[in-house]
Tab-separated table of C-alpha atoms (C1' of nucleotides) in Angstrom:
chain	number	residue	atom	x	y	z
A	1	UNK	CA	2.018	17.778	-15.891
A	2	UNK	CA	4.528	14.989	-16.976
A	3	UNK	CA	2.839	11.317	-15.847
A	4	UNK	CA	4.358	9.996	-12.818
A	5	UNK	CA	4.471	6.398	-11.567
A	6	UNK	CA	3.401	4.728	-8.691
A	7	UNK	CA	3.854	1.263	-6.888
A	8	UNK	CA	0.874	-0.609	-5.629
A	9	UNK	CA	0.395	-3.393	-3.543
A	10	UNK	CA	-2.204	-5.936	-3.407
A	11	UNK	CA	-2.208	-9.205	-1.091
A	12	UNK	CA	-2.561	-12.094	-4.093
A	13	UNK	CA	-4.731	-14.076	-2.326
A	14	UNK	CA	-7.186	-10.776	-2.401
A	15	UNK	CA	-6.606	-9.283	-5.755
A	16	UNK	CA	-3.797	-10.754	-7.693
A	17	UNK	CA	-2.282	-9.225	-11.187
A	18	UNK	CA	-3.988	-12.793	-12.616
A	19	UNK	CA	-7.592	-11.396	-11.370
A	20	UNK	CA	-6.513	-7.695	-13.139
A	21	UNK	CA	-5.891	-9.348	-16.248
A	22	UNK	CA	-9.014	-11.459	-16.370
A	23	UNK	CA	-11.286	-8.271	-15.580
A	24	UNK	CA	-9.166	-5.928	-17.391
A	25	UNK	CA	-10.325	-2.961	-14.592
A	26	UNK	CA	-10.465	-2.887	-11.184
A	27	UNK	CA	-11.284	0.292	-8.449
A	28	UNK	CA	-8.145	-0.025	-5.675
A	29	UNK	CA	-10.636	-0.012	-3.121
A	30	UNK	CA	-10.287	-0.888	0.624
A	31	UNK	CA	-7.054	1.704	0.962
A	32	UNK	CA	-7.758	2.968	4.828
A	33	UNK	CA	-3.860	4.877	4.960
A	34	UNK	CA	-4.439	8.887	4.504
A	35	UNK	CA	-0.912	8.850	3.027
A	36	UNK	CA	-1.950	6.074	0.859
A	37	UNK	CA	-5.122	7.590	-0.067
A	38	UNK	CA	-3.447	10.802	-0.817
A	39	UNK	CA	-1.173	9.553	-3.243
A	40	UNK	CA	-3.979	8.310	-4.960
A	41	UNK	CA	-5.835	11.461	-4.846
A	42	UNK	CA	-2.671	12.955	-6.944
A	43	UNK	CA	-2.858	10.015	-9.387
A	44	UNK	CA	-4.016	11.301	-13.115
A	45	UNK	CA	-5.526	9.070	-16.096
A	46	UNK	CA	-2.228	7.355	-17.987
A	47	UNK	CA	0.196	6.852	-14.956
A	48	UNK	CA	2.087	3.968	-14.445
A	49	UNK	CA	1.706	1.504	-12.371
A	50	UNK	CA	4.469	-1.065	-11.087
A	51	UNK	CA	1.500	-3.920	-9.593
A	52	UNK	CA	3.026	-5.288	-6.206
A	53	UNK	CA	2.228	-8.418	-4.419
A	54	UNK	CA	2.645	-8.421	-1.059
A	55	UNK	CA	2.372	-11.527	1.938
A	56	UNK	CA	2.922	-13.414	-1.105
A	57	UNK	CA	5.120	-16.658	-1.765
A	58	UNK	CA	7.270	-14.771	-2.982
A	59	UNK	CA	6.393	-10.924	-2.605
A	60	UNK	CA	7.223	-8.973	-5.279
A	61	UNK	CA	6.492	-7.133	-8.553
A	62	UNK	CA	4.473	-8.928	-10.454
A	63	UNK	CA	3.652	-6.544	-13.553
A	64	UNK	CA	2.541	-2.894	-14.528
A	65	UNK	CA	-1.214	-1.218	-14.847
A	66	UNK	CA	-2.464	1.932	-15.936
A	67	UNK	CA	-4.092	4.253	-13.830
A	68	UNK	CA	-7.230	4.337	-15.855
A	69	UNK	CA	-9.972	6.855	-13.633
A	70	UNK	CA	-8.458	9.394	-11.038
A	71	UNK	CA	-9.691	9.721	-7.678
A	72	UNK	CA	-13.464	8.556	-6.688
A	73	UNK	CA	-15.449	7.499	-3.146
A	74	UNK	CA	-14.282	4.685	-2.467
A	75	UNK	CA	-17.724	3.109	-2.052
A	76	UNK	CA	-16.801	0.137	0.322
A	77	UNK	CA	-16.602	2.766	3.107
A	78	UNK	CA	-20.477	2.845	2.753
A	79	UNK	CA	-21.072	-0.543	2.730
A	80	UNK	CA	-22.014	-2.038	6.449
A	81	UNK	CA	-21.324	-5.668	4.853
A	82	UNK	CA	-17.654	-4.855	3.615
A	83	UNK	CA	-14.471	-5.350	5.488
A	84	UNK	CA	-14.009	-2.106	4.523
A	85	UNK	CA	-17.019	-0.288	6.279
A	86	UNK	CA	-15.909	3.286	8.096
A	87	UNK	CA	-18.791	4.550	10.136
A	88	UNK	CA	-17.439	7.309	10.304
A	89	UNK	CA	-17.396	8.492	6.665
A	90	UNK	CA	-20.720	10.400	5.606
A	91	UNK	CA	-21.919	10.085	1.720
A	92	UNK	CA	-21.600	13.767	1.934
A	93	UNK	CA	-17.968	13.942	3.248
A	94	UNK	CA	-16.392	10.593	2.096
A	95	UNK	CA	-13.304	10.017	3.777
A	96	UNK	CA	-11.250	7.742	1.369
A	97	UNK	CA	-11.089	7.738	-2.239
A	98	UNK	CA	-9.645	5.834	-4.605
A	99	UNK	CA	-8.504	5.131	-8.359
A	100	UNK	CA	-9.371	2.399	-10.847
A	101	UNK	CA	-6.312	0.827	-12.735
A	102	UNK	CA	-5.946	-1.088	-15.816
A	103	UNK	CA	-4.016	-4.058	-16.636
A	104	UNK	CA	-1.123	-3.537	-18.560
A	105	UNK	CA	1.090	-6.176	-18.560
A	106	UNK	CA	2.169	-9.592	-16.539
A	107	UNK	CA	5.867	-9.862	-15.942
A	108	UNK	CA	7.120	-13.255	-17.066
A	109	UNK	CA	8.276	-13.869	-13.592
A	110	UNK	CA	8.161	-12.093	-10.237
A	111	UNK	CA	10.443	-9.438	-9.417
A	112	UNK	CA	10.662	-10.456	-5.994
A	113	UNK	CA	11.911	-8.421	-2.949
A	114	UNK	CA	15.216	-10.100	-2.154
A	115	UNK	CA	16.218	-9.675	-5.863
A	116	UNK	CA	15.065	-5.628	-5.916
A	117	UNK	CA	17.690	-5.520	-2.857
A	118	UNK	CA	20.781	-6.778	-4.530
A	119	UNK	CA	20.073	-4.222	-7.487
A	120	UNK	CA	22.506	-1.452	-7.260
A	121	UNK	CA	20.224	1.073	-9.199
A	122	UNK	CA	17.676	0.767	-7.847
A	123	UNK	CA	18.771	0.888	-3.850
A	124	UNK	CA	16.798	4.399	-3.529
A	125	UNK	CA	12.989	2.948	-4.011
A	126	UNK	CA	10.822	3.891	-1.447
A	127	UNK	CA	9.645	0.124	-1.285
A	128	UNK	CA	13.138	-0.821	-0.411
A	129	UNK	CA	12.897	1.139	2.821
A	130	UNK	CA	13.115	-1.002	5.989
A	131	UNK	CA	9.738	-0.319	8.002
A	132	UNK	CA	7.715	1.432	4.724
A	133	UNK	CA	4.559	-0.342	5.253
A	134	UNK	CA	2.675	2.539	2.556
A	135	UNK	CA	0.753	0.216	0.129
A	136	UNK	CA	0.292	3.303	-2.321
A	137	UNK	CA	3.574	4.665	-3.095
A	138	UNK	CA	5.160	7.281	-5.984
A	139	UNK	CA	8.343	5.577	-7.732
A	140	UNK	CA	10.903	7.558	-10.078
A	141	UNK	CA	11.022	7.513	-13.792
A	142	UNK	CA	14.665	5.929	-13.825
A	143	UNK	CA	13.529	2.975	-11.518
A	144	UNK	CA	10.191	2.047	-13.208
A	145	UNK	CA	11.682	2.038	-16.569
A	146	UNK	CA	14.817	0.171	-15.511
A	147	UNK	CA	12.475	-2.425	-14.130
A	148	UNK	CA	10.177	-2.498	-16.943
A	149	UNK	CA	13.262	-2.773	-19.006
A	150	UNK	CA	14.997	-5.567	-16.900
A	151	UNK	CA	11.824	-7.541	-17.061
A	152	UNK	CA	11.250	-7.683	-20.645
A	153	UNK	CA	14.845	-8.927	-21.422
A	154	UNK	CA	14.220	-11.563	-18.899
A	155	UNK	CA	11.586	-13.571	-21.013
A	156	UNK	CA	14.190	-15.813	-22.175
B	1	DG	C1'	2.595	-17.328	13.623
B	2	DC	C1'	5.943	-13.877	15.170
B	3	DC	C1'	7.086	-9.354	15.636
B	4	DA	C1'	9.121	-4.730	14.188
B	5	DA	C1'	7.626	-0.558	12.544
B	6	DC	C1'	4.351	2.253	11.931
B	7	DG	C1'	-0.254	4.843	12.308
B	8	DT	C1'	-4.333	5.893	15.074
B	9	DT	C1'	-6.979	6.619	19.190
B	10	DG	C1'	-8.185	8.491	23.357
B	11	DG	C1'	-7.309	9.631	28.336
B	12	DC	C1'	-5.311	13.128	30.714
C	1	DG	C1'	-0.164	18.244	23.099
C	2	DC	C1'	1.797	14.027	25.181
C	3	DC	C1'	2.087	9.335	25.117
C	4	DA	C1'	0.497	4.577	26.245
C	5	DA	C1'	-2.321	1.254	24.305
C	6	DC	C1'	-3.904	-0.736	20.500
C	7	DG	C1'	-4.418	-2.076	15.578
C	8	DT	C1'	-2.356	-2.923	11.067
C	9	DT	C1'	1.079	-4.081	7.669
C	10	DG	C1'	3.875	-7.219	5.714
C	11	DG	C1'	8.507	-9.580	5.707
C	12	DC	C1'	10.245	-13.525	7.515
DNA sequence: GCCAACGTTGGC
DNA sequence: GCCAACGTTGGC
C-alpha cells in the first residue's frame, strides 16, 4: 500500500516540534478520540507526518515527522498517576493505541492557520474545516507536498 | 476566558 | 434509540 500522510496536533506547551527534535522519538500518547485513535491504528512505518501546533501563539504547522512504529497500547491508559488514566481499559483489552513518530524536519517558520486559509490549493484540508476538532487526521498527497514544498522555498 | 462544535454518557 | 446534560477541543 502507497504511504499516506497524516496531520497531527500537539498543544506546544505539552509536546512541541522543539521537544521532537531534541528526543528524536516520541509515542503520540494521551489520544482519547476513537476517530483519532483509529486513524492511528491505520498508520504504517514511513508515513508522513505534517506536526501541528495547536492553542498555540500562533497555531499552526510547525514541521513534518515520520511515523516511525505503527499502532501500540497506549500505556498511559494504565497508569492511575497520568492525566491520561481510563479505568475502564483492561491490560487485556486496551482501549486506545497509539503510534510513535520521528522527527523529520522543523519548518523555518510556522505555517499558521490564518495563512493555510487564504491558500487557494489547499482550501479542501480537513484541518481547514470549521468545527473539525480531530487531532489525528489523514491529509492528501497534493496538499502535504505543496506545503512541504511552500515551506522550503520560504527559508529565505 | 469565552464559546461553538463536537463527542460521550446515561436516564428513560 | 432518543436526547439532554456534560465534557473536551481549540480558535479567537
Amino acid at each position: 500500500m502507497a504511504r499516506r500522510y497524516w496531520l497531527m496536533k500537539s498543544e506546544p506547551d505539552v509536546y512541541s516540534i522543539d521537544k521532537l527534535k531534541k528526543e528524536h522519538e516520541c509515542l503520540w500518547e494521551g489520544v482519547r478520540n476513537y476517530q483519532a485513535r483509529n486513524f492511528m491504528q491505520e498508520m504504517k512505518m514511513g508515513d508522513e507526518v505534517l506536526f501541528y501546533h495547536s492553542n498555540a501563539e500562533p497555531s499552526g504547522i510547525a514541521g513534518v515527522a515520520k511515523v516511525s512504529h505503527e499502532a501500540l497500547p497506549d500505556p498511559t491508559q494504565f497508569k492511575k498517576a497520568s492525566e491520561y488514566f481510563d479505568p475502564t481499559a483492561k491490560k487485556d483489552a486496551p482501549r486506545w493505541h497509539c503510534v510513535k513518530v520521528q522527527f523529520g524536519e522543523k519548518f523555518p517558520r510556522i505555517l499558521t492557520l490564518n495563512e493555510m486559509k487564504e491558500i487557494p490549493h489547499i482550501q479542501d484540508m480537513l484541518v481547514l474545516r470549521k468545527g473539525q476538532r480531530l487531532s489525528v487526521m489523514p491529509v492528501d498527497k497534493v496538499h502535504f507536498e505543496y506545503i512541504v514544498e511552500l515551506m522550503r522555498r520560504t527559508n529565505g
